[in-house]
Amino acid sequence: MTTHVLPVPETLDDRGFETLVASWAGVEGGRMLFDARHVRWVSPYGILGLLATGAASAERSGERPLLQPPESKEVVSYLARIGFYDQARRVFDFQERVRRRPAGESDALLEITPIQSHQDVHDVVDRVRDRAAAILGKRLGYPPPAVLHFSVILSEVCQNIVEHADADGWVSAQTYNWKQRLGRQVVVIAVTDVGMGFRGSLAREHAQRYGDRWSDETALEAAFLHGVSRYRDPGRGQGLQGIRKQVSRWNGLFTIRSGTAQIAEVPDWIEKEPIAGGLPDFPGAQIQVVLPQLIPPGGSGKGGRGDG
Amino acid sequence: MGDPATGGTAVGVERVLHTRVATLYSNLVTRPTGRAVRVAIEQQIQESGGPCLSILDFSQVGVIDFSCADEVIAKLLGKYRRPDRPHDAFFLAHGVSEHHKDLIEAVLQRHSLLLVAVESDRPALWGPAPLRLRAAWDCLNRLGCALSAEFASARGVSRGAANSWLKRLVSWRVAVPEAGGRFSSLSAILDRRPGYRTGAVGMSPYRIAAENVAPYGPEGETDNGFPAGSEDVASFPPESGEIDQLPAW
């Protein structure tokens, strides 16, 4: 039996995840070993991506993949605090250096949380409220009602898993100081699953209409830009539209990767194509929302607009 | 009853039902939660037995998301606006915050529905109402309760046009046709209920007790037996030139 070694990038963020997926997509059959020993930095999107890649490997080969956990003490400690090992245990076979999450609350806005049901969505919204109020209000300068809009974003992206993925998924949120990229603090929400993806979800109702043009890109466009849903109920599909509007109002970044494509609501502080195709194929959907610290009126620099 | 002005469609409101929307959850998120809330409200309406005004009290609601707002607001309004609605029910949102408003407005826009809400103790019309329909609603709201002739005079339109506007408001469930050819705004119905404005009336959680209050409207007119939906927009007389065209809702 062959075991394929996949090196996990040192910086495991959205770009690191793409590198990992490219390696993963290039392997056919056999057990996989994810070598994360050299990881030095992770984002919620990247770490959920690692879990998703592990889950997709198990799905593909029928065998739980192996994981060599990071060696950096800081990373090990951080991963323990955000609950990574609790979830990794369900996906990977690995030798645990850290067996328990440290006592007390972590400094994460939302630890890695599995989403399997609507009740999980309720729990996430209930749990995150106080922390979100403190972080959004005190550290990022958002007005008090922003915590409610933030909860709506969280709720809708999590429901996307329950309603459309036909598979389990995870959510996590964290604050960072993006000194180099933005010179400001940001909140990052990541949600990922390894389910049927947007193309699979929408295919039965919409593929025929698109004919030969039906693809991951057109499926993402239909859902993201036009509010199309797999359900005939005209009330469906509002969630993503609502998130787009709110994130745009806050000058944030909102991306969805599914299959071989990625679509984005792009703010003015980042260079990014609004839609990209031809990516390495990966199951499910991977969503990221980045909300920057608000610039007070009259302030300068890149970041969120201070119009709440 | 059966006044030509209302086309024989006097409904009135027999009961005001006060529904704490947050009885099940303080955060209204996910579709199953929305469905549970809606079913409970529908049950309350059914148990009320007659035409009613359902006050949807959001004062204890924290977060409401699009999915839940769609399940509660859009589906309730859509169902009770249809000609085949199970009961005559009107809805008024109360205790709403800016956050609730944003979400509910988005849902109303999506479905082209209208809802009366109390904002800062004043009624407001939410949803994508054309300007002239909104003006008609404002006018009736100022009058409180009016015959079509009184409305025509206040709006400066012919009686036929006034009648058509009032029926249109009724078809959107933002006004109530009453006996004697009168039309009431939803807030006027609330004003007839002593103590409501001062909060003296106790709120009963739905599913536990629908509040029963004295019938509104003249005696003998409350259970008129008119079929639900008989005043639906399809039965409107031809519009005069004074009425602007609504979008194809």
Coordinates of C-alpha atoms in Angstrom, one line a residue:
Chain A
M1 CA 0.0 0.0 0.0
T2 CA 1.4 3.4 -1.0
T3 CA 1.4 6.3 1.3
H4 CA 1.7 9.7 -0.3
V5 CA 3.3 12.5 1.7
L6 CA 1.7 15.9 1.3
P7 CA 3.7 18.8 2.7
V8 CA 1.6 21.3 4.4
P9 CA 2.8 24.9 3.6
E10 CA 4.5 26.8 6.4
T11 CA 1.9 29.6 6.1
L12 CA -1.4 27.9 6.1
D13 CA -3.8 30.6 5.0
D14 CA -5.9 30.9 1.9
R15 CA -2.9 30.7 -0.4
G16 CA -1.4 27.9 1.6
F17 CA -4.6 26.0 1.3
E18 CA -4.5 26.3 -2.5
T19 CA -1.0 24.9 -2.5
L20 CA -2.2 22.0 -0.3
V21 CA -5.2 21.3 -2.6
A22 CA -2.9 21.4 -5.7
S23 CA -0.8 18.6 -4.1
W24 CA -3.8 16.7 -2.9
A25 CA -5.5 16.8 -6.4
G26 CA -2.3 15.5 -8.0
V27 CA -2.4 12.3 -5.9
E28 CA -4.5 9.3 -7.0
G29 CA -5.3 6.5 -4.6
G30 CA -3.4 5.3 -1.5
R31 CA -3.2 6.6 2.0
M32 CA -2.1 10.2 2.6
L33 CA 0.2 11.6 5.2
F34 CA -0.1 15.3 5.8
D35 CA 3.2 16.6 7.0
A36 CA 2.5 19.7 9.0
R37 CA 5.7 19.7 11.0
H38 CA 6.9 22.9 9.5
V39 CA 3.8 25.0 9.8
R40 CA 4.5 28.3 11.4
W41 CA 1.3 30.3 10.9
V42 CA -2.3 29.4 10.4
S43 CA -5.5 31.2 9.6
P44 CA -9.0 29.9 10.3
Y45 CA -9.5 29.3 6.6
G46 CA -6.2 27.5 6.3
I47 CA -6.7 25.3 9.3
L48 CA -10.2 24.4 8.3
G49 CA -8.8 23.7 4.9
L50 CA -6.4 21.2 6.4
L51 CA -9.3 19.4 8.2
A52 CA -11.3 19.4 4.9
T53 CA -8.5 18.0 2.9
G54 CA -8.1 15.3 5.5
A55 CA -11.8 14.5 5.3
A56 CA -11.7 14.5 1.5
S57 CA -8.8 12.1 1.6
A58 CA -10.6 9.7 3.8
E59 CA -13.6 9.9 1.5
R60 CA -11.5 9.3 -1.6
S61 CA -9.4 6.4 -0.3
G62 CA -11.6 5.0 2.4
E63 CA -8.8 5.3 4.9
R64 CA -8.1 7.9 7.5
P65 CA -5.1 9.9 6.5
L66 CA -2.1 10.3 8.7
L67 CA -1.0 13.7 10.2
Q68 CA 2.3 14.8 11.4
P69 CA 1.3 17.8 13.6
P70 CA 3.2 21.1 13.7
E71 CA 6.3 21.2 15.8
S72 CA 6.3 24.9 16.6
K73 CA 5.3 25.3 20.2
E74 CA 3.4 28.5 19.4
V75 CA 1.4 26.8 16.7
V76 CA 0.8 23.7 18.8
S77 CA -0.4 25.8 21.6
Y78 CA -2.6 28.0 19.3
L79 CA -4.1 24.9 17.6
A80 CA -5.0 23.5 21.0
R81 CA -6.6 26.7 22.1
I82 CA -8.8 26.9 19.0
G83 CA -9.9 23.3 19.4
F84 CA -8.1 21.9 16.3
Y85 CA -7.0 18.6 17.9
D86 CA -10.5 17.8 19.1
Q87 CA -11.7 18.0 15.5
A88 CA -8.5 16.5 13.9
R89 CA -9.0 13.4 16.0
R90 CA -12.1 12.7 14.0
V91 CA -10.3 13.0 10.7
F92 CA -6.7 12.0 11.0
D93 CA -4.6 9.4 12.7
F94 CA -1.8 11.1 14.6
Q95 CA 0.3 11.0 17.7
E96 CA -1.1 13.6 20.0
R97 CA 1.4 15.8 21.7
V98 CA -1.3 18.0 23.1
R99 CA -4.1 15.9 24.5
R100 CA -6.3 18.5 26.0
R101 CA -7.5 21.9 25.2
P102 CA -6.1 24.3 27.9
A103 CA -8.6 25.2 30.6
G104 CA -10.5 28.4 30.2
E105 CA -11.7 30.4 27.3
S106 CA -9.5 30.8 24.3
D107 CA -8.9 34.2 22.8
A108 CA -10.5 33.0 19.5
L109 CA -13.7 34.7 18.5
L110 CA -15.0 31.3 17.7
E111 CA -13.1 28.0 18.1
I112 CA -13.3 25.4 15.4
T113 CA -16.8 24.2 15.7
P114 CA -18.4 21.3 13.8
I115 CA -21.7 22.2 12.0
Q116 CA -23.9 19.2 11.5
S117 CA -27.4 20.5 12.3
H118 CA -29.5 23.6 12.7
Q119 CA -29.1 23.3 16.4
D120 CA -25.3 23.8 15.9
V121 CA -26.1 27.0 14.1
H122 CA -28.1 28.2 17.0
D123 CA -25.4 27.3 19.4
V124 CA -22.8 29.2 17.4
V125 CA -24.9 32.3 17.3
D126 CA -25.7 32.1 21.0
R127 CA -22.1 31.5 21.9
V128 CA -20.4 34.1 19.8
R129 CA -22.5 37.1 20.7
D130 CA -20.6 38.5 23.8
R131 CA -17.2 37.9 22.3
A132 CA -18.2 39.4 19.0
A133 CA -19.6 42.5 20.8
A134 CA -16.3 43.0 22.6
I135 CA -14.1 42.4 19.6
L136 CA -16.1 44.2 16.9
G137 CA -16.9 47.1 19.2
K138 CA -13.7 47.7 21.2
R139 CA -11.0 46.5 18.9
L140 CA -12.4 47.1 15.4
G141 CA -14.5 50.1 16.0
Y142 CA -17.8 48.8 14.8
P143 CA -21.0 50.3 16.1
P144 CA -23.1 48.2 18.5
P145 CA -25.7 46.9 16.0
A146 CA -22.8 45.4 14.0
V147 CA -22.7 42.4 16.3
L148 CA -26.2 41.5 15.1
H149 CA -25.3 41.7 11.5
F150 CA -22.2 39.7 12.2
S151 CA -24.3 37.0 13.8
V152 CA -26.5 37.0 10.7
I153 CA -23.5 36.4 8.5
L154 CA -22.3 33.6 10.8
S155 CA -25.7 32.0 10.8
E156 CA -26.2 32.2 7.1
V157 CA -22.8 30.8 6.2
C158 CA -23.2 27.9 8.6
Q159 CA -26.7 27.2 7.3
N160 CA -25.2 26.9 3.9
I161 CA -23.6 23.7 5.2
V162 CA -26.7 22.2 6.7
E163 CA -29.0 23.1 3.9
H164 CA -26.9 22.6 0.8
A165 CA -23.7 20.6 1.4
D166 CA -25.2 17.3 2.4
A167 CA -22.2 16.8 4.6
D168 CA -20.7 18.0 7.8
G169 CA -18.5 21.0 8.0
W170 CA -16.7 23.4 10.4
V171 CA -16.7 27.1 11.2
S172 CA -14.1 29.2 13.0
A173 CA -13.5 32.9 13.5
Q174 CA -10.5 34.8 14.7
T175 CA -9.1 38.3 14.9
Y176 CA -5.7 39.2 13.5
N177 CA -3.5 42.2 13.1
W178 CA -2.9 42.3 9.4
K179 CA 0.1 44.6 9.6
Q180 CA 1.6 43.8 6.3
R181 CA -1.4 43.2 4.2
L182 CA -3.6 46.0 5.5
G183 CA -2.0 47.7 8.5
R184 CA -5.1 47.0 10.5
Q185 CA -6.8 44.4 12.6
V186 CA -9.3 42.2 10.9
V187 CA -11.9 39.5 11.9
V188 CA -11.7 36.4 9.7
I189 CA -14.6 33.9 9.5
A190 CA -14.0 30.6 7.8
V191 CA -16.5 28.0 7.0
T192 CA -15.8 24.8 5.1
D193 CA -17.4 21.5 4.1
V194 CA -16.6 18.7 1.8
G195 CA -20.1 18.1 0.5
M196 CA -21.6 18.4 -2.9
G197 CA -20.5 21.9 -3.6
F198 CA -22.5 24.7 -5.4
R199 CA -22.5 23.0 -8.8
G200 CA -23.8 19.8 -7.3
S201 CA -26.3 21.5 -5.1
L202 CA -27.8 23.6 -8.0
A203 CA -27.5 21.1 -10.8
R204 CA -30.9 19.5 -10.7
E205 CA -32.8 22.7 -10.9
H206 CA -30.5 24.9 -13.0
A207 CA -27.9 22.9 -15.0
Q208 CA -30.2 22.3 -18.0
R209 CA -30.9 26.0 -18.4
Y210 CA -27.1 26.6 -18.7
G211 CA -26.4 23.7 -21.1
D212 CA -22.8 23.5 -22.0
R213 CA -21.9 26.6 -19.9
W214 CA -22.8 24.8 -16.7
S215 CA -19.7 24.7 -14.5
D216 CA -18.4 25.5 -11.0
E217 CA -18.0 29.1 -12.1
T218 CA -21.6 29.5 -13.5
A219 CA -23.0 27.8 -10.4
L220 CA -21.1 30.2 -8.1
E221 CA -22.2 33.2 -10.2
A222 CA -25.8 32.0 -10.1
A223 CA -25.8 31.7 -6.3
F224 CA -23.6 34.6 -5.4
L225 CA -24.7 37.2 -7.9
H226 CA -28.3 36.2 -8.7
G227 CA -29.4 34.5 -5.4
V228 CA -30.3 31.2 -7.2
S229 CA -31.0 28.3 -4.9
R230 CA -31.5 24.6 -5.3
Y231 CA -35.0 25.0 -3.9
R232 CA -37.9 26.4 -5.9
D233 CA -39.1 28.4 -2.9
P234 CA -38.5 32.0 -4.0
G235 CA -37.5 32.9 -0.5
R236 CA -34.3 30.9 -0.8
G237 CA -31.0 32.3 -1.8
Q238 CA -31.3 35.5 0.2
G239 CA -28.6 34.6 2.7
L240 CA -25.6 34.9 0.4
Q241 CA -27.1 38.1 -1.1
G242 CA -27.5 39.6 2.3
I243 CA -24.0 38.7 3.3
R244 CA -22.6 40.2 0.2
K245 CA -24.4 43.5 0.8
Q246 CA -23.3 43.7 4.5
V247 CA -19.7 42.7 3.8
S248 CA -19.6 45.2 1.0
R249 CA -21.0 47.9 3.3
W250 CA -18.2 47.2 5.7
N251 CA -15.6 47.2 2.9
G252 CA -14.8 43.5 3.7
L253 CA -13.8 40.6 1.6
F254 CA -16.1 37.7 1.0
T255 CA -15.0 34.6 -1.0
I256 CA -16.5 31.3 -1.9
R257 CA -14.4 28.5 -3.4
S258 CA -16.2 25.5 -4.7
G259 CA -15.0 22.8 -7.1
T260 CA -12.6 24.4 -9.5
A261 CA -13.7 28.0 -9.1
Q262 CA -13.7 30.9 -6.6
I263 CA -15.9 34.0 -6.5
A264 CA -15.4 37.1 -4.4
E265 CA -16.9 40.3 -3.3
V266 CA -13.7 42.3 -3.5
P267 CA -13.0 45.4 -1.3
D268 CA -10.8 48.3 -2.4
W269 CA -7.9 47.3 -0.2
I270 CA -7.0 44.0 -2.0
E271 CA -6.1 43.1 -5.5
K272 CA -8.2 40.0 -6.4
E273 CA -10.1 38.7 -9.4
P274 CA -13.9 38.7 -8.6
I275 CA -14.1 35.2 -10.2
A276 CA -11.4 32.7 -10.9
G277 CA -11.7 29.3 -12.6
G278 CA -9.4 26.4 -13.4
L279 CA -8.4 25.8 -9.8
P280 CA -7.5 22.3 -8.6
D281 CA -10.7 20.5 -8.0
F282 CA -11.8 20.1 -4.4
P283 CA -15.1 19.0 -3.0
G284 CA -17.6 21.1 -1.1
A285 CA -17.5 24.8 -0.4
Q286 CA -14.9 26.9 1.4
I287 CA -16.1 30.3 2.5
Q288 CA -14.1 33.2 4.0
V289 CA -15.2 36.6 5.2
V290 CA -12.7 39.2 6.2
L291 CA -13.9 42.3 8.1
P292 CA -11.4 45.1 8.5
Q293 CA -11.1 47.5 11.4
L294 CA -13.3 50.5 10.6
I295 CA -11.6 53.8 9.7
P296 CA -13.1 56.6 11.7
P297 CA -14.5 59.5 9.6
G298 CA -11.6 61.6 8.4
G299 CA -9.1 58.7 9.0
S300 CA -6.7 57.6 6.3
G301 CA -5.4 54.2 5.1
K302 CA -6.9 51.0 3.9
G303 CA -9.7 49.4 5.8
G304 CA -13.4 49.3 6.5
R305 CA -15.6 52.2 5.9
G306 CA -16.8 53.9 9.1
D307 CA -20.4 54.2 8.1
G308 CA -21.4 51.2 10.1
Chain B
M1 CA -72.8 44.6 6.0
G2 CA -72.4 44.3 2.3
D3 CA -72.0 48.0 1.7
P4 CA -71.3 48.7 -2.0
A5 CA -68.3 50.7 -1.0
T6 CA -66.5 47.6 0.2
G7 CA -68.1 45.3 -2.3
G8 CA -69.7 43.3 0.4
T9 CA -66.4 42.5 2.0
A10 CA -66.7 43.8 5.6
V11 CA -64.3 41.9 7.7
G12 CA -63.6 44.0 10.8
V13 CA -61.3 42.6 13.4
E14 CA -62.7 40.6 16.2
R15 CA -59.5 40.0 18.2
V16 CA -56.1 41.4 18.7
L17 CA -53.5 38.7 19.2
H18 CA -50.3 39.6 20.9
T19 CA -47.5 37.3 20.0
R20 CA -44.2 37.3 21.5
V21 CA -42.1 36.1 18.7
A22 CA -39.2 35.2 20.9
T23 CA -41.0 32.7 23.0
L24 CA -39.2 29.7 21.5
Y25 CA -35.8 31.3 21.0
S26 CA -34.3 34.7 21.6
N27 CA -32.2 34.5 18.5
L28 CA -34.4 33.8 15.5
V29 CA -32.0 32.0 13.2
T30 CA -32.5 29.0 10.8
R31 CA -35.5 27.9 8.9
P32 CA -36.7 25.2 11.3
T33 CA -36.9 27.9 14.0
G34 CA -38.8 30.2 11.7
R35 CA -41.2 27.4 10.7
A36 CA -41.8 26.6 14.4
V37 CA -42.6 30.3 15.1
R38 CA -44.8 30.6 12.1
V39 CA -46.8 27.5 12.8
A40 CA -47.4 28.6 16.4
I41 CA -48.7 32.0 15.1
E42 CA -50.9 30.3 12.6
Q43 CA -52.3 28.1 15.3
Q44 CA -53.0 31.1 17.4
I45 CA -54.8 32.7 14.6
Q46 CA -56.8 29.6 13.9
E47 CA -57.8 29.3 17.6
S48 CA -58.9 32.9 17.6
G49 CA -61.8 31.9 15.5
G50 CA -62.5 35.1 13.6
P51 CA -60.8 38.0 11.8
C52 CA -57.9 39.2 13.8
L53 CA -55.0 41.6 14.0
S54 CA -51.9 39.7 15.0
I55 CA -49.3 41.9 16.7
L56 CA -45.8 40.3 16.1
D57 CA -43.8 41.5 19.1
F58 CA -40.1 41.5 18.4
S59 CA -39.1 43.3 21.6
Q60 CA -37.3 40.2 23.0
V61 CA -35.8 39.1 19.8
G62 CA -32.0 39.5 19.5
V63 CA -30.8 38.3 16.1
I64 CA -33.0 37.5 13.2
D65 CA -31.5 36.1 10.1
F66 CA -32.7 36.1 6.5
S67 CA -33.8 32.5 6.6
C68 CA -35.9 32.9 9.7
A69 CA -37.4 36.3 8.6
D70 CA -38.4 34.6 5.4
E71 CA -40.0 31.7 7.2
V72 CA -41.9 33.9 9.6
I73 CA -42.7 37.1 7.9
A74 CA -42.8 36.3 4.2
K75 CA -44.6 33.1 4.5
L76 CA -47.2 34.5 7.0
L77 CA -47.9 37.6 4.9
G78 CA -47.9 35.6 1.7
K79 CA -50.3 33.0 3.1
Y80 CA -52.8 35.4 4.6
R81 CA -52.8 37.6 1.5
R82 CA -53.8 34.9 -0.8
P83 CA -57.5 34.5 -1.8
D84 CA -57.5 31.0 -0.3
R85 CA -56.2 32.2 3.1
P86 CA -57.6 30.1 6.0
H87 CA -58.6 33.1 8.1
D88 CA -58.8 36.8 7.8
A89 CA -55.7 38.0 9.6
F90 CA -53.7 41.2 9.5
F91 CA -50.2 41.7 10.9
L92 CA -48.4 44.5 12.7
A93 CA -44.8 44.3 13.8
H94 CA -44.0 45.8 17.2
G95 CA -40.8 46.2 19.2
V96 CA -38.6 46.2 16.2
S97 CA -35.0 47.4 16.1
E98 CA -33.0 48.8 13.2
H99 CA -31.5 45.4 12.8
H100 CA -34.9 43.7 12.6
K101 CA -36.0 46.3 10.1
D102 CA -33.0 45.8 7.8
L103 CA -33.6 42.0 7.6
I104 CA -37.4 42.2 7.4
E105 CA -37.3 44.9 4.7
A106 CA -34.9 42.7 2.7
V107 CA -37.4 39.9 2.9
L108 CA -40.3 42.1 2.0
Q109 CA -38.5 43.4 -1.0
R110 CA -37.7 40.0 -2.2
H111 CA -41.3 38.9 -2.0
S112 CA -42.9 42.2 -2.9
L113 CA -44.9 42.3 0.4
L114 CA -46.0 45.0 2.7
L115 CA -46.0 45.1 6.5
V116 CA -47.1 47.7 9.0
A117 CA -44.6 48.2 11.8
V118 CA -44.7 50.4 14.9
E119 CA -41.5 52.5 15.0
S120 CA -40.9 55.0 17.8
D121 CA -44.6 54.6 18.7
R122 CA -45.6 55.5 15.1
P123 CA -46.9 53.2 12.4
A124 CA -44.8 52.9 9.4
L125 CA -45.3 51.0 6.1
W126 CA -42.5 48.7 5.3
G127 CA -41.8 47.0 1.9
P128 CA -41.7 48.1 -1.7
A129 CA -44.9 50.2 -1.8
P130 CA -45.2 52.5 -4.8
L131 CA -45.3 56.2 -3.8
R132 CA -49.0 56.7 -4.4
L133 CA -49.9 53.6 -2.5
R134 CA -47.8 54.8 0.3
A135 CA -49.5 58.2 0.2
A136 CA -52.9 56.4 0.3
W137 CA -51.8 54.4 3.3
D138 CA -50.5 57.6 5.0
C139 CA -53.8 59.3 4.4
L140 CA -55.9 56.5 5.9
N141 CA -53.5 56.3 8.8
R142 CA -54.1 60.0 9.5
L143 CA -57.8 59.5 9.2
G144 CA -57.8 56.4 11.3
C145 CA -61.1 55.1 10.1
A146 CA -62.9 56.5 7.1
L147 CA -65.6 56.1 4.6
S148 CA -64.5 56.2 1.0
A149 CA -66.1 59.6 0.6
E150 CA -64.1 60.9 3.5
F151 CA -60.9 59.4 2.1
A152 CA -61.7 60.9 -1.3
S153 CA -62.0 64.3 0.2
A154 CA -58.8 64.0 2.2
R155 CA -56.9 62.7 -0.9
G156 CA -58.5 65.0 -3.4
V157 CA -59.6 62.2 -5.6
S158 CA -62.9 60.9 -6.9
R159 CA -64.9 58.6 -4.8
G160 CA -64.4 55.8 -7.2
A161 CA -60.6 56.2 -7.1
A162 CA -60.7 56.5 -3.3
N163 CA -62.6 53.2 -3.2
S164 CA -60.1 51.5 -5.4
W165 CA -57.2 52.8 -3.4
L166 CA -58.8 51.6 -0.1
K167 CA -59.4 48.2 -1.6
R168 CA -55.9 48.0 -2.7
L169 CA -54.7 48.7 0.8
V170 CA -56.9 46.0 2.0
S171 CA -55.6 43.6 -0.6
W172 CA -52.1 44.2 0.7
R173 CA -53.5 43.6 4.2
V174 CA -52.4 47.0 5.5
A175 CA -56.0 48.3 6.0
V176 CA -59.1 46.6 7.3
P177 CA -62.5 46.8 5.6
E178 CA -65.2 47.3 8.2
A179 CA -68.9 47.3 8.4
G180 CA -70.8 50.3 7.1
G181 CA -68.4 50.8 4.3
R182 CA -65.6 52.1 6.5
F183 CA -61.9 51.3 6.3
S184 CA -59.5 51.3 9.2
S185 CA -55.8 51.6 9.5
L186 CA -54.2 48.9 11.6
S187 CA -53.0 51.4 14.1
A188 CA -56.6 52.8 14.5
I189 CA -57.6 49.3 15.5
L190 CA -55.0 49.3 18.2
D191 CA -56.1 52.7 19.4
R192 CA -59.5 51.3 20.1
R193 CA -58.0 48.9 22.6
P194 CA -57.7 50.7 25.9
G195 CA -54.3 50.4 27.5
Y196 CA -52.4 49.0 24.6
R197 CA -50.4 52.1 23.9
T198 CA -49.4 52.4 27.5
G199 CA -48.4 48.8 27.7
A200 CA -51.0 48.1 30.3
V201 CA -52.3 45.0 28.4
G202 CA -50.5 41.9 29.4
M203 CA -48.7 39.9 26.8
S204 CA -49.5 36.2 26.7
P205 CA -47.0 33.8 25.1
Y206 CA -48.5 32.3 22.1
R207 CA -49.4 28.6 22.3
I208 CA -50.4 29.3 25.8
A209 CA -53.1 31.8 25.4
A210 CA -54.4 34.0 22.6
E211 CA -55.8 37.1 24.1
N212 CA -59.4 37.5 23.7
V213 CA -60.7 41.0 23.7
A214 CA -64.0 42.5 22.9
P215 CA -65.1 42.4 19.3
Y216 CA -64.3 45.4 17.2
G217 CA -66.7 46.9 14.8
P218 CA -70.5 47.3 15.2
E219 CA -72.5 44.6 16.8
G220 CA -73.7 41.9 14.5
E221 CA -71.0 42.7 11.9
T222 CA -68.3 40.6 13.4
D223 CA -69.0 37.2 12.1
N224 CA -70.3 38.1 8.7
G225 CA -69.5 34.9 7.0
F226 CA -68.1 36.5 3.9
P227 CA -65.7 34.2 2.2
A228 CA -62.1 35.0 2.7
G229 CA -60.5 36.6 -0.3
S230 CA -63.7 37.9 -1.7
E231 CA -62.1 41.4 -1.7
D232 CA -59.0 40.2 -3.4
V233 CA -57.3 42.3 -5.9
A234 CA -58.7 40.3 -8.8
S235 CA -62.2 41.5 -8.0
F236 CA -61.2 45.2 -8.1
P237 CA -63.2 47.4 -10.4
P238 CA -61.3 48.9 -13.4
E239 CA -58.9 51.5 -12.1
S240 CA -59.3 55.1 -12.9
G241 CA -56.5 57.1 -14.4
E242 CA -55.7 58.5 -11.0
I243 CA -54.2 55.2 -9.8
D244 CA -50.7 54.5 -10.8
Q245 CA -49.7 51.1 -12.0
L246 CA -48.3 48.7 -9.5
P247 CA -45.4 46.6 -10.6
A248 CA -46.3 43.1 -11.6
W249 CA -46.4 41.7 -8.1

